[in-house]
Short mmCIF file of C-alpha atoms in Angstrom, two decimals:
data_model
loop_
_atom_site.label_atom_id
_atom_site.label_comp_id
_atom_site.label_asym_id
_atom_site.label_seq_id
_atom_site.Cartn_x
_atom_site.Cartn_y
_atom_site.Cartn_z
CA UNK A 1 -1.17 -9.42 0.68
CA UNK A 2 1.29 -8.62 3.16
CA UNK A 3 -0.14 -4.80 3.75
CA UNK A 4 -3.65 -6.77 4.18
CA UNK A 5 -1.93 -9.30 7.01
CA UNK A 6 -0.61 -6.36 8.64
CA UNK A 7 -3.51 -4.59 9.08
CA UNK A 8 -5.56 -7.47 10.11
CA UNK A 9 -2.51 -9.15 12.21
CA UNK A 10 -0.44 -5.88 13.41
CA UNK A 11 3.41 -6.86 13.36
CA UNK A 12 2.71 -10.74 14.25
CA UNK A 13 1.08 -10.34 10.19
CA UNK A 14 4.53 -9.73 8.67
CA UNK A 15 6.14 -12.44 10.76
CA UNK A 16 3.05 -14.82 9.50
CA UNK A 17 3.66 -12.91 5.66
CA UNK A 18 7.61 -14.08 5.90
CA UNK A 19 7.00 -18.05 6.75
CA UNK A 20 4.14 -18.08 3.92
CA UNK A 21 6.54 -17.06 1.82
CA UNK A 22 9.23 -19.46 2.65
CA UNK A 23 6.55 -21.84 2.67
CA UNK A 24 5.46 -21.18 -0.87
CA UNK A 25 9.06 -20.95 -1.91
CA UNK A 26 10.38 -24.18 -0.70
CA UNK A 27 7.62 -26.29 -0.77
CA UNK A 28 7.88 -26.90 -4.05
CA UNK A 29 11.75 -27.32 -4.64
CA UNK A 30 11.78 -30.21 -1.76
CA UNK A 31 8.89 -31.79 -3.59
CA UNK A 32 11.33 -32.56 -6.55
CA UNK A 33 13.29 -35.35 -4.34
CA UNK A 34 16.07 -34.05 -5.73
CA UNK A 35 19.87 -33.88 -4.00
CA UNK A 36 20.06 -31.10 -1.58
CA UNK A 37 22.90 -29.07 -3.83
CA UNK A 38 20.50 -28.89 -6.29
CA UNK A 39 17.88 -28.02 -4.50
CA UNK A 40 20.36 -25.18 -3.35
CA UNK A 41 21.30 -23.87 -6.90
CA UNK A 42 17.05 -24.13 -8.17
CA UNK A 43 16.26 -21.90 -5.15
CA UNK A 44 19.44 -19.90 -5.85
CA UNK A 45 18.58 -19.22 -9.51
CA UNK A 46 14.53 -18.80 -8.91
CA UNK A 47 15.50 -16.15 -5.85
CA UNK A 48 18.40 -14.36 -7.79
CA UNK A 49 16.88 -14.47 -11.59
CA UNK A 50 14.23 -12.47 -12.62
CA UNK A 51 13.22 -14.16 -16.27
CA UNK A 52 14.22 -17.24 -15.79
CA UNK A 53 13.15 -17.70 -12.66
CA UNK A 54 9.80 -17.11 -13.02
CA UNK A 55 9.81 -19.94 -15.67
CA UNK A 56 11.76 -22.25 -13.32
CA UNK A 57 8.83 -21.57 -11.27
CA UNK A 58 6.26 -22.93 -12.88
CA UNK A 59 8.19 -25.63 -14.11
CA UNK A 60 9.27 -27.06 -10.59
CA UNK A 61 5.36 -26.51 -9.93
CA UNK A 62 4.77 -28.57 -12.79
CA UNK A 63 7.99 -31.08 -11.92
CA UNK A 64 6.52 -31.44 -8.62
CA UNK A 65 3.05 -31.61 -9.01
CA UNK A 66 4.41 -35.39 -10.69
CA UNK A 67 6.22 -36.47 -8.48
CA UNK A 68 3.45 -35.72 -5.53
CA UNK A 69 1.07 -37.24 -7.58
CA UNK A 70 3.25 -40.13 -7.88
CA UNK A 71 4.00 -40.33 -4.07
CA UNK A 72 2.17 -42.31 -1.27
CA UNK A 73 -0.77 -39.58 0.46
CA UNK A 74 1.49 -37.59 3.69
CA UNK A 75 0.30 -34.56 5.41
CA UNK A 76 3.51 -33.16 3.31
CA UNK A 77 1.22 -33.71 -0.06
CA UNK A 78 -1.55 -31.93 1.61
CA UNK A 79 0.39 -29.08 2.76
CA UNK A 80 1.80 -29.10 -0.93
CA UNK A 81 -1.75 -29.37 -2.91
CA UNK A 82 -3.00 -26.10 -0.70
CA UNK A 83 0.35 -24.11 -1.63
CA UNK A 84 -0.29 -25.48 -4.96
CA UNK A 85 -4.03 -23.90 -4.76
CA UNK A 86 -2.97 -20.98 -3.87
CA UNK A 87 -0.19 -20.40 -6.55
CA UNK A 88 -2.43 -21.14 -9.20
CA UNK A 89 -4.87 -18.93 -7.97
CA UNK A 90 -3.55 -15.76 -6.84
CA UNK A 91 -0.27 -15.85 -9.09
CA UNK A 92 -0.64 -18.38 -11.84
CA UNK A 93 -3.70 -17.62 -13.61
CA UNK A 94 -3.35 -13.62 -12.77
CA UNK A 95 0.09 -13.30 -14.63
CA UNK A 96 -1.53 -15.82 -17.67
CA UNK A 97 -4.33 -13.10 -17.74
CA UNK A 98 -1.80 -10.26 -18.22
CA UNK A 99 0.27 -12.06 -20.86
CA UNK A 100 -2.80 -13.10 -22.48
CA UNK A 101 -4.85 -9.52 -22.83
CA UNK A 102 -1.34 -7.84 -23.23
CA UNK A 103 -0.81 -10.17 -26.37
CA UNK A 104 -4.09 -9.22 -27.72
CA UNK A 105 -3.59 -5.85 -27.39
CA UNK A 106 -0.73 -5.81 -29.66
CA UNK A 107 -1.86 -8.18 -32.12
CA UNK A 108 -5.89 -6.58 -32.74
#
């Protein structure tokens, strides 16, 4: 995605590639309402772990997806339901498509 932005966007498409990724990254960490140290040591461990950060991932997705569910209607829940969208779409369901056909594979 970020080779397509450049080519479509020149230089200003890796500066627009770097603040969707922040955007995607802490979006849903300060959906959790939680204290700001840990909200400093979840993006610390997602960033810096491979594993276990991919399943801390999905389950602040998950965690956050409640509470913005459970929260009055903002432009912030908007802005959160489109990241959201777009997780699910171009990362979640890809990487459960891998894991899926790569189980299969082993186990036909």
């Amino acid at each position: 995605m970020k080779e397509k932005l450049a080519v479509w966007f020149g230089g200003v498409g890796f500066i627009i590639w770097y603040i969707l990724s922040v955007l995607f990254f802490m979006v849903p960490i300060w959906a959790t309402g939680l204290p700001i140290l840990v909200m400093i040591l979840l993006a610390a461990l997602i960033y810096y772990t491979d594993m276990l950060g991919a399943v801390l991932t999905v389950a602040v997705y998950i965690y956050s997806f409640i509470k913005v569910i459970h929260s009055p209607f903002s432009f912030f829940s908007i802005v959160y339901f489109i990241v959201l969208l777009i997780y699910v779409i171009f990362f979640f369901i890809p990487a459960l498509l891998n894991l899926i056909l790569t189980w299969r594979s082993r186990h036909s």
